[in-house]
Coordinates of N, CA, C and O and ligand atoms in Angstrom, one line a residue:
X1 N 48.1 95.7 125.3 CA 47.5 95.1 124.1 C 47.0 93.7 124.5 O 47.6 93.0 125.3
X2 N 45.7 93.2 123.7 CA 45.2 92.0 123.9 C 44.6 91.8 122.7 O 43.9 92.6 122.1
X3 N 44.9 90.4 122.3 CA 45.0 89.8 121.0 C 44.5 88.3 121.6 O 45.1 87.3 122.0
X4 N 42.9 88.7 121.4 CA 42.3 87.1 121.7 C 43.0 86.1 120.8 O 43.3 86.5 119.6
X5 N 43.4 84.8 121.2 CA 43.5 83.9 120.4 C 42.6 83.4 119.4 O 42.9 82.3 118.9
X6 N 41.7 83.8 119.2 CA 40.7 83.1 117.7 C 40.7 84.4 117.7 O 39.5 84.7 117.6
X7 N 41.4 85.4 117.8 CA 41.9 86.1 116.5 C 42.6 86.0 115.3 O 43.3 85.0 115.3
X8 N 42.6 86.7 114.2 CA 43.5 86.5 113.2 C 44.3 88.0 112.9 O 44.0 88.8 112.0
X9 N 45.3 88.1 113.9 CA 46.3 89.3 113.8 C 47.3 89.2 113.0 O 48.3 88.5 113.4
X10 N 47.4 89.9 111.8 CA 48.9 89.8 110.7 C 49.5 91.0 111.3 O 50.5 90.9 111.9
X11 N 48.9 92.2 111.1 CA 49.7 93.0 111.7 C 50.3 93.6 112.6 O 49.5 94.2 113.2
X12 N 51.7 93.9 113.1 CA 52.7 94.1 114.2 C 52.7 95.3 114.3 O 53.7 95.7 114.8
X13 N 51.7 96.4 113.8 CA 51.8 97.6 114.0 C 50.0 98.4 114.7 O 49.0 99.0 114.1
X14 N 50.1 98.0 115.8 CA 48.9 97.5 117.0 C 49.6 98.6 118.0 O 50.8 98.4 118.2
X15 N 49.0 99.6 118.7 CA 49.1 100.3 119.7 C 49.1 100.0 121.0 O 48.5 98.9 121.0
X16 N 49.5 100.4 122.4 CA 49.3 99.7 123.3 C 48.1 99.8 123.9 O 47.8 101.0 123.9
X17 N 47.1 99.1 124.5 CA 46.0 99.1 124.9 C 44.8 98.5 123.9 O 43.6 98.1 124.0
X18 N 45.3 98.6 123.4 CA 44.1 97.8 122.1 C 43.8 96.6 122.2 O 44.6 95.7 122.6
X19 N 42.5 96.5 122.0 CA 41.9 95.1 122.3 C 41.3 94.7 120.9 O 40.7 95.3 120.0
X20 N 41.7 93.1 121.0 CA 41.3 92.6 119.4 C 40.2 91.6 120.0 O 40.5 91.1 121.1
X21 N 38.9 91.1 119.5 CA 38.0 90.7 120.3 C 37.9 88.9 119.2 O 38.6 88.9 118.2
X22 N 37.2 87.8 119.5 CA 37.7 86.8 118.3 C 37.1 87.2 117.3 O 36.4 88.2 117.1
X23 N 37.5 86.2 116.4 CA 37.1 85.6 115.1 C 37.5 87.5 114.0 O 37.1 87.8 112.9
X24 N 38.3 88.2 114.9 CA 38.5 89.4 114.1 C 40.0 88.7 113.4 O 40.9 87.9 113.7
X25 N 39.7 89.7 112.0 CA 41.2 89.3 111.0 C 41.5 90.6 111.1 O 40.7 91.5 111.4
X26 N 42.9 90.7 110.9 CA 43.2 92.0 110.5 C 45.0 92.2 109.7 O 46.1 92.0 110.4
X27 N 45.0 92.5 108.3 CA 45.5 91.9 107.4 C 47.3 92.7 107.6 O 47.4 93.7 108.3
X28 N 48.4 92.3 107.2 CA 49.5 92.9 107.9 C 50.0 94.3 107.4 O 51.1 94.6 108.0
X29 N 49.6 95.1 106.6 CA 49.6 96.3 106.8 C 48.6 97.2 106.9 O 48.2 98.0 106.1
X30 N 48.0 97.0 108.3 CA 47.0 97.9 108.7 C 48.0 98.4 109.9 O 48.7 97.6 110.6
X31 N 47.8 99.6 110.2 CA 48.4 100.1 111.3 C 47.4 101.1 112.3 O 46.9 102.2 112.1
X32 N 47.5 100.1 113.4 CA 46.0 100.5 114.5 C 46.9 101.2 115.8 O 47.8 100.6 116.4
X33 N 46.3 102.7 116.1 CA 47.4 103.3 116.9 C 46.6 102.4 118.5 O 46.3 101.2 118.6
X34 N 46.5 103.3 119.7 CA 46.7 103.2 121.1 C 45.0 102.5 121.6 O 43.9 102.4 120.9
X35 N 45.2 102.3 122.7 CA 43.4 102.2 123.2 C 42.5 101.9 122.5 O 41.7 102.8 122.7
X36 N 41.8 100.9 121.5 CA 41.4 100.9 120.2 C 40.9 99.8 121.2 O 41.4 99.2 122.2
X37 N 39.2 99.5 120.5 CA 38.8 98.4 120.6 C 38.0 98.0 119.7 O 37.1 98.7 119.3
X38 N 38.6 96.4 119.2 CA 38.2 96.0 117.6 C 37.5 94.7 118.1 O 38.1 93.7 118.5
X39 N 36.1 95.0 118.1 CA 35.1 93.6 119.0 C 35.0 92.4 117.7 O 35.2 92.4 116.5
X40 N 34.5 91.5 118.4 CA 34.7 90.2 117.3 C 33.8 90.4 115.8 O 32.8 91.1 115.6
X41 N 34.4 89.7 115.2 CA 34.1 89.5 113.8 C 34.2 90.9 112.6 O 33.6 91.4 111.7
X42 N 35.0 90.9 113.2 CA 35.8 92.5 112.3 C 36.7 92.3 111.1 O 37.6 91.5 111.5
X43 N 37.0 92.7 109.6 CA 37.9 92.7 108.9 C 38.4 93.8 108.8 O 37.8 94.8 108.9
X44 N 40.0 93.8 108.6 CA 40.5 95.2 108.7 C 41.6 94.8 107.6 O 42.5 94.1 107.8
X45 N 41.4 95.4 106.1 CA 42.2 95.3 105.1 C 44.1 95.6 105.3 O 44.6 95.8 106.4
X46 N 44.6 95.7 104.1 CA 46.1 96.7 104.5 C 46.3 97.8 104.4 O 47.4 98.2 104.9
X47 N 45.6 98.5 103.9 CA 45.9 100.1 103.6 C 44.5 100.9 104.4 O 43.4 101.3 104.2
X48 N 45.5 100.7 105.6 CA 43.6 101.0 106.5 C 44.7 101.7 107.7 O 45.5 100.9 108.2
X49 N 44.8 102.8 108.2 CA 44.8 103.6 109.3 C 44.0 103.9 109.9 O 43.0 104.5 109.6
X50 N 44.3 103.3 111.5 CA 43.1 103.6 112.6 C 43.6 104.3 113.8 O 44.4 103.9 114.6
X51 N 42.8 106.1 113.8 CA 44.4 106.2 114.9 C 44.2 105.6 116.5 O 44.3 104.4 116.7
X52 N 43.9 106.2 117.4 CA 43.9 106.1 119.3 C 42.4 106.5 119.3 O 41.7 107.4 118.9
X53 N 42.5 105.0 120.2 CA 40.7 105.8 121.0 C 39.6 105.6 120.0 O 38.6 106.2 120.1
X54 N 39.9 104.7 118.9 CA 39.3 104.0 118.2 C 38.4 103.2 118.8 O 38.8 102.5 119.7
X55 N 37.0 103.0 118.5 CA 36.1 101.5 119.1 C 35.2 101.8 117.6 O 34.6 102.6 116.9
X56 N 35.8 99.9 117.5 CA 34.9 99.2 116.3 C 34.0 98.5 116.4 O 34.6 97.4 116.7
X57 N 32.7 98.4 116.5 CA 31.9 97.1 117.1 C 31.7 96.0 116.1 O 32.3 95.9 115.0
X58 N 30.9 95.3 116.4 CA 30.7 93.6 115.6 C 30.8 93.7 114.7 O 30.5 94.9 114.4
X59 N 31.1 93.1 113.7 CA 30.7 92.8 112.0 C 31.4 93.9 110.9 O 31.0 93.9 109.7
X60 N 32.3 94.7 111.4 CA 32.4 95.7 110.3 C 33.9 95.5 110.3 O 34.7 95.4 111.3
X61 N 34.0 95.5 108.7 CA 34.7 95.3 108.0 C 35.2 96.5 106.8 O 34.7 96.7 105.7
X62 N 36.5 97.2 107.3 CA 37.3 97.9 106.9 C 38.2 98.0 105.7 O 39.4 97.5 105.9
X63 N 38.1 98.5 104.5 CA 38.3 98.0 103.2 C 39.7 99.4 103.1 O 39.8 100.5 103.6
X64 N 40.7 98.4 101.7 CA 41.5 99.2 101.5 C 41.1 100.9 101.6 O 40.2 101.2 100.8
X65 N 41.7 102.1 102.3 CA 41.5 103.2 101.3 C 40.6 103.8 102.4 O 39.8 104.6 101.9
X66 N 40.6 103.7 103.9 CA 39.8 103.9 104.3 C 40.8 104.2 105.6 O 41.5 103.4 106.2
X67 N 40.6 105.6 105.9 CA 41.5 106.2 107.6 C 40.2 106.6 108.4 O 39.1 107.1 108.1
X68 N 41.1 106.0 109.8 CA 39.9 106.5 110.7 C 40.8 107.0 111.6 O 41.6 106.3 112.1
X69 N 40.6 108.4 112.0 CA 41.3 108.9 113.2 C 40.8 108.7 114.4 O 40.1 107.7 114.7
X70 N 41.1 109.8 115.4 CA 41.6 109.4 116.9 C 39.9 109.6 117.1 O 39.1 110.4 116.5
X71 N 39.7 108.8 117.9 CA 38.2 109.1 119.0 C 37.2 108.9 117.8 O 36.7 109.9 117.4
X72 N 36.9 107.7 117.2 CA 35.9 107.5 116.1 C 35.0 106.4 116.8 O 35.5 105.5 117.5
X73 N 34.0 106.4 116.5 CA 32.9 105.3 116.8 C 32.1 104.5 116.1 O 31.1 105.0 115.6
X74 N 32.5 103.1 115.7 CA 31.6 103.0 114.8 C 30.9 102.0 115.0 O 31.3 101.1 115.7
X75 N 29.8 102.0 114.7 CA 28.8 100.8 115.2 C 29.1 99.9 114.3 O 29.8 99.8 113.3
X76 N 27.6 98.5 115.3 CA 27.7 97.2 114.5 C 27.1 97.2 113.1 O 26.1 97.6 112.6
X77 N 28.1 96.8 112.7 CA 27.7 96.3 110.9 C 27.4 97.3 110.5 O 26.2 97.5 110.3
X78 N 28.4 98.3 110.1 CA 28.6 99.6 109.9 C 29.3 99.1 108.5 O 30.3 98.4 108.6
X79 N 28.8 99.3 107.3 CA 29.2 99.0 106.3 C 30.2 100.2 105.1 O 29.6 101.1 104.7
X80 N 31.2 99.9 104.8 CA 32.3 100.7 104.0 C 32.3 100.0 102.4 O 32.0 98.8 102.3
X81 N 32.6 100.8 101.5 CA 32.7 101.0 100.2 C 34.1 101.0 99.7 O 34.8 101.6 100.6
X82 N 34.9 100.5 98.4 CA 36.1 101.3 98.5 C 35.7 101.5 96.6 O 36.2 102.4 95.8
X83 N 34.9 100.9 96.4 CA 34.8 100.9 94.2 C 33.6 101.7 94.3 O 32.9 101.6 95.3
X84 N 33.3 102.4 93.2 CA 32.7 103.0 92.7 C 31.9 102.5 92.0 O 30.7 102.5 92.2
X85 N 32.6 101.8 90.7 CA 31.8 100.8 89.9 C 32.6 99.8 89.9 O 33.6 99.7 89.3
X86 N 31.9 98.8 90.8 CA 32.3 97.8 91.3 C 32.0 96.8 90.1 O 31.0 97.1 89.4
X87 N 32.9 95.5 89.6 CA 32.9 94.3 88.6 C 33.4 93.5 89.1 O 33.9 93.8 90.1
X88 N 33.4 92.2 88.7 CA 33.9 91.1 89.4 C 35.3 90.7 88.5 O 35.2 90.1 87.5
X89 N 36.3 91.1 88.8 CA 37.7 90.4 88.6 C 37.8 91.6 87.8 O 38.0 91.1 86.7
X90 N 37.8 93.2 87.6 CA 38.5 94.5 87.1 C 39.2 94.8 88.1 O 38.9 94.4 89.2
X91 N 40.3 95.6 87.6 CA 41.2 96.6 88.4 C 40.2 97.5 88.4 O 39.3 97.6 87.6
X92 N 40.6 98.3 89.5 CA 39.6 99.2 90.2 C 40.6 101.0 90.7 O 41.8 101.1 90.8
X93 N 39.9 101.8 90.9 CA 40.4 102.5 91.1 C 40.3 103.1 93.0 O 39.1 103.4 93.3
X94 N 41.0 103.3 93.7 CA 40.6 103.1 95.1 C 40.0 104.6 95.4 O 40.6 105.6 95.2
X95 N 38.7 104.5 95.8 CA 38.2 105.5 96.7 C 38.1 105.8 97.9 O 37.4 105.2 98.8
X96 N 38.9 106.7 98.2 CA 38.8 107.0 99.8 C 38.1 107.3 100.8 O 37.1 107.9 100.4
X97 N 38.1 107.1 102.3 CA 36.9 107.4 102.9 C 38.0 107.9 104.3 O 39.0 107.3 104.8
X98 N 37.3 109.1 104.7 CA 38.0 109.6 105.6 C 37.2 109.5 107.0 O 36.2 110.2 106.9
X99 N 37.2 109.1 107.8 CA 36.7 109.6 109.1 C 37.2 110.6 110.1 O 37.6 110.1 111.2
X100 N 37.2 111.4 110.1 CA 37.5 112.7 110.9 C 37.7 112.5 112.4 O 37.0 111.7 113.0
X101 N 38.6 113.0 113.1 CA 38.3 112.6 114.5 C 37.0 112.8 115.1 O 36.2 113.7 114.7
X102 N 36.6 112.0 116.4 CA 35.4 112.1 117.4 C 34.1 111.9 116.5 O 33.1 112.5 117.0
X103 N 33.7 111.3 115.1 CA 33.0 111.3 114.4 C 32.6 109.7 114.5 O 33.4 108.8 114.4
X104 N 30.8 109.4 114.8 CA 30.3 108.4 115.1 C 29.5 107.7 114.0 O 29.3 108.4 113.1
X105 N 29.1 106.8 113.9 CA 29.0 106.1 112.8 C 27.5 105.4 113.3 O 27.6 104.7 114.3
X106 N 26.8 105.3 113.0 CA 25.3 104.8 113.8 C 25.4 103.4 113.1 O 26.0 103.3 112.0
X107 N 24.7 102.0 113.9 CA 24.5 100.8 113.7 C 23.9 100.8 112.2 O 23.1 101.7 111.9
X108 N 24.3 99.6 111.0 CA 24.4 99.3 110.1 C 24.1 100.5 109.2 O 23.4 100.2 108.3
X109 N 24.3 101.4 109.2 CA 24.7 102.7 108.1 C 25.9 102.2 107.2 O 27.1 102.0 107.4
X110 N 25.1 102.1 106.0 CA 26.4 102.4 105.1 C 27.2 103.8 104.3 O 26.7 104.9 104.0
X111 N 28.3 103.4 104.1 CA 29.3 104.6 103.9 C 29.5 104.7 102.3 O 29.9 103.6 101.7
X112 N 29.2 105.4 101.7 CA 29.8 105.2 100.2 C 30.9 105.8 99.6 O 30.9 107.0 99.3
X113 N 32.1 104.6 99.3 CA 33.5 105.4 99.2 C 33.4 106.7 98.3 O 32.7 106.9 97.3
X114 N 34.3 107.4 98.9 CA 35.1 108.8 98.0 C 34.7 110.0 98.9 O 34.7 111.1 98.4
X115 N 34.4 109.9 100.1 CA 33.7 110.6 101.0 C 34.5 110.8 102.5 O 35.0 109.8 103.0
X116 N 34.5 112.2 103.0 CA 34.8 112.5 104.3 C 34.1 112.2 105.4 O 33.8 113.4 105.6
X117 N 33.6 111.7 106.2 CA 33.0 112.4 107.6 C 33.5 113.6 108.2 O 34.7 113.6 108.5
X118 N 32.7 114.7 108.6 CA 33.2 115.5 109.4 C 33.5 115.2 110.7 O 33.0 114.2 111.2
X119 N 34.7 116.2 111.6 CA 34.5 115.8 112.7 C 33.7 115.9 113.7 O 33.2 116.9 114.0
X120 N 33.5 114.6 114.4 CA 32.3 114.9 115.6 C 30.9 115.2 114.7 O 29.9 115.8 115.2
X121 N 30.9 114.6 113.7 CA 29.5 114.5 112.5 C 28.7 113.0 113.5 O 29.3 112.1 114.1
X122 N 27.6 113.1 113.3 CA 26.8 112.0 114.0 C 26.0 111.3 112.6 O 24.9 111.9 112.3
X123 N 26.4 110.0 111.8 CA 25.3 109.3 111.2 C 24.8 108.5 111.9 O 25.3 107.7 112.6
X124 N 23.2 108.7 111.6 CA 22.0 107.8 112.2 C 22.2 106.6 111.8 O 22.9 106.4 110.8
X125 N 21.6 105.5 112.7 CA 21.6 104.0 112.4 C 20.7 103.8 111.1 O 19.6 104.3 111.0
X126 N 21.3 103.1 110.1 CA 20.8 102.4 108.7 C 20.8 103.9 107.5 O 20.1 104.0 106.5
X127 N 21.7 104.6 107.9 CA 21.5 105.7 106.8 C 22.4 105.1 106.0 O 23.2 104.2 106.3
X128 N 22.2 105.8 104.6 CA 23.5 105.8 103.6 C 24.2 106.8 103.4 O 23.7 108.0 103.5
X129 N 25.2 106.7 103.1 CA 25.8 108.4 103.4 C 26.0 108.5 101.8 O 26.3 107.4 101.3
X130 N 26.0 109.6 100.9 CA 26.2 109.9 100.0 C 26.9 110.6 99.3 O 26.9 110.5 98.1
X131 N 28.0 111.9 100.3 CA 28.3 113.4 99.9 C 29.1 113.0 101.1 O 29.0 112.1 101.9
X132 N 30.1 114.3 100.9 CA 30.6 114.5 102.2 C 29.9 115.1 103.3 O 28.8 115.8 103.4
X133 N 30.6 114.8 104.2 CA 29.6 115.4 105.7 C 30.5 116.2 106.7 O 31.6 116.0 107.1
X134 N 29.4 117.4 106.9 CA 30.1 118.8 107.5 C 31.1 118.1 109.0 O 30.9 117.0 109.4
X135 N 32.0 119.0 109.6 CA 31.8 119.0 111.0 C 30.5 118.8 111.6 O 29.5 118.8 111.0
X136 N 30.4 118.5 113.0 CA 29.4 118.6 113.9 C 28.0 118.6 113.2 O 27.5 119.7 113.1
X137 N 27.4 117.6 112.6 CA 26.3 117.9 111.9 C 25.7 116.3 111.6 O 26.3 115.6 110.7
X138 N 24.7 116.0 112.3 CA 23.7 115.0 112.1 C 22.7 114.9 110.9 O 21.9 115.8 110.6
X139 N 22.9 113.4 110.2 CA 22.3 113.2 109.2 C 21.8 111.8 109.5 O 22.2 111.1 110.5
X140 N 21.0 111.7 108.7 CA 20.1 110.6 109.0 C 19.3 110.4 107.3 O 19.2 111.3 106.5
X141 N 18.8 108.8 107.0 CA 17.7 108.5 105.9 C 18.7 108.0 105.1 O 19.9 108.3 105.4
X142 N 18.5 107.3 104.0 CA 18.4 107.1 102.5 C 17.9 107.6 101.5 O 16.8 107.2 101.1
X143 N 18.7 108.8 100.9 CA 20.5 108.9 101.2 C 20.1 109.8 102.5 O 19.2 110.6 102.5
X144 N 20.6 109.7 103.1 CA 21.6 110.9 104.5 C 20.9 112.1 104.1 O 20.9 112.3 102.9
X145 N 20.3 112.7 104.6 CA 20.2 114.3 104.7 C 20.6 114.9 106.4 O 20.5 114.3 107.5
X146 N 20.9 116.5 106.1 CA 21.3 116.8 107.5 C 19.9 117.1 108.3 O 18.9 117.8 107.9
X147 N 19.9 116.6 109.4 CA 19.0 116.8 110.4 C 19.0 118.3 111.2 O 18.0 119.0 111.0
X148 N 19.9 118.6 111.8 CA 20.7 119.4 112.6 C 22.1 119.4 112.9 O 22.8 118.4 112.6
X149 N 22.7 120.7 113.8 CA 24.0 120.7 113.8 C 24.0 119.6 115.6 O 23.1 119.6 116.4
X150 N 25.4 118.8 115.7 CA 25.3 118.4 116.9 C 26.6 118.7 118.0 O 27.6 119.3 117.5
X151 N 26.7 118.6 118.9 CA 27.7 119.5 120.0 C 29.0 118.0 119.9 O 28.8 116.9 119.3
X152 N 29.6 118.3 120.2 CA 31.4 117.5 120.3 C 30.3 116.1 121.7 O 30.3 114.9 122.0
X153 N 29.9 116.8 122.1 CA 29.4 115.9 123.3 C 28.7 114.7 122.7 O 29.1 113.6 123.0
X154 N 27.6 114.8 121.8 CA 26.9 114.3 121.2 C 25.4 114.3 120.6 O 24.7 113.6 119.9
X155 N 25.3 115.7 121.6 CA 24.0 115.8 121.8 C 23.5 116.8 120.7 O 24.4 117.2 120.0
X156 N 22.5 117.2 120.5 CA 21.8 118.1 119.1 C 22.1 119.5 120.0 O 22.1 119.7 121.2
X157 N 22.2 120.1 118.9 CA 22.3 121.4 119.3 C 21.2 122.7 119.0 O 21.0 122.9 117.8
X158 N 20.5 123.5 119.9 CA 19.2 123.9 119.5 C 19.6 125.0 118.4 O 20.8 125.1 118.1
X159 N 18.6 125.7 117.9 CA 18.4 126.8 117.1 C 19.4 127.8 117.1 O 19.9 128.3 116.1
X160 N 19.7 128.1 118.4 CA 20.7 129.1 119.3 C 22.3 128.7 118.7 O 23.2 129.5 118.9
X161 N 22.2 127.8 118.3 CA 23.4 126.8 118.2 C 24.3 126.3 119.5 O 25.5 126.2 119.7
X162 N 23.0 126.1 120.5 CA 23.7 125.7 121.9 C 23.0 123.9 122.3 O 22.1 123.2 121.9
X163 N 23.9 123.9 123.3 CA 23.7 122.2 123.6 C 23.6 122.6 124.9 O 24.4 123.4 125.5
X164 N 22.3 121.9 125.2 CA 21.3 121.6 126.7 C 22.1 120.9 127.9 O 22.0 121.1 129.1
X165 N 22.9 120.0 126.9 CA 23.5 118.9 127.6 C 24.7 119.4 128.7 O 24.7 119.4 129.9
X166 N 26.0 120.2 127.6 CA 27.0 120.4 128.1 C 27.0 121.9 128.4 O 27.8 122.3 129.2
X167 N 26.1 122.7 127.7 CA 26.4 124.2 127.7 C 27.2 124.4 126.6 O 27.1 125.5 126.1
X168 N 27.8 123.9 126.2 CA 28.4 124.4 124.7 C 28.0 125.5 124.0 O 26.8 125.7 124.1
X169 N 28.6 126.2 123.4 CA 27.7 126.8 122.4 C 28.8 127.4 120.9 O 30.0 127.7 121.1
X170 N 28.3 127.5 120.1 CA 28.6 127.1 118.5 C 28.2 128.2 117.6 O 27.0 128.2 117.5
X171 N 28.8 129.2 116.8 CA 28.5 129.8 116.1 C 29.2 129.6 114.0 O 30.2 129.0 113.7
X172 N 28.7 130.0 113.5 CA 28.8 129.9 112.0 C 30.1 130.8 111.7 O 30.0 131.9 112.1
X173 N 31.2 130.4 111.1 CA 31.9 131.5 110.6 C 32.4 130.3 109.7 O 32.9 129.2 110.0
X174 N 32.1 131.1 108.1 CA 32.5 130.9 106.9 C 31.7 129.6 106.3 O 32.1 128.8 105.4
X175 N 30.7 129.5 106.8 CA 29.6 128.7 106.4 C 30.2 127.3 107.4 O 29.4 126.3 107.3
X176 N 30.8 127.2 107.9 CA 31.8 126.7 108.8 C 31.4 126.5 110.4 O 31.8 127.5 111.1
X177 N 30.7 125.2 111.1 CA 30.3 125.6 112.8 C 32.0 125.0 113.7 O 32.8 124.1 113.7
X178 N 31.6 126.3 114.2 CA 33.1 126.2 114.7 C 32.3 126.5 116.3 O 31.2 127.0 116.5
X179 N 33.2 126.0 117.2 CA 33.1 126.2 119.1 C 33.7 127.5 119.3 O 34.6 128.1 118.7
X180 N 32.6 128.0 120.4 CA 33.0 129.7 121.3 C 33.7 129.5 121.7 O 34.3 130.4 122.4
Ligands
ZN201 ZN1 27.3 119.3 124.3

């Protein structure tokens, strides 16, 4: 574990191998599992689960009500939601946002709480996400619509429901893309 000093680390529940990068805060009940890397200028509230194999890049800031599992990517200034109808000084009601494992998050996209990512779901850089989002399935725009299905690898998946990249290949059962 490494914990730059112009960090601001409250929490003692940090994995081994994680790297905290400066000027990141991160508040004392957030609990960040193994190999994670949280690059500078990050906020990370208390009721925030991050599991292993985590990488958070610049500027994004992680609000109550929000889990992120194992192998998640999220880009710079990747923006999260937790109110609904947000007021200044109401109790609020917390909306959740789930990140699925292996599920990537494209540069300044925002998230709008009460919403899943699927796993291994790819959002485009500057979308908004609106709905929940399938497994393996690339969305993109304002709001998000799905583009195509994409492979665990990362790559788009053709017609066939196969990927060029790895050879993968992917068929539909129960409206559901599941791996051969
Ligand atoms: Zn692939």
């Amino acid at each position: 574990m490494k914990i730059h000093p112009l960090s601001d680390v409250q929490s003692e529940n940090i994995g081994s191998g994680t790297v905290v990068w400066q000027y990141s805060v991160i508040l004392p009940g957030a609990v960040i599992g193994s190999n994670c890397n949280i690059n500078a200028h990050c906020f990370i509230e208390n009721e925030v689960r991050i599991g292993n194999n985590v990488t958070v890049k610049c500027g994004v800031f992680i609000w109550d009500g929000i889990t992120v599992e194992d192998n998640v990517h999220i880009g710079p200034n990747v923006t999260f939601t937790n109110d609904i109808f947000p007021r200044s000084k109401h109790d609020f009601e917390l909306a959740r946002t789930i990140l699925k494992k292996g599920a990537s998050i494209g540069a300044n996209a925002t998230i709008i709480a009460g919403h899943t990512i699927g796993e291994y779901a790819l959002i485009g850089a500057g979308s908004v996400v609106t709905k929940d989002i399938p497994n393996n399935t690339l969305w993109a725009g304002n709001p998000a619509r799905q583009k195509s299905f994409v492979c665990d690898c990362g790559h788009k998946l053709d017609e066939a429901l196969h990927c060029s990249h790895c050879d993968a290949d992917y068929r539909i059962v129960n409206e559901r893309i599941v791996r051969k």
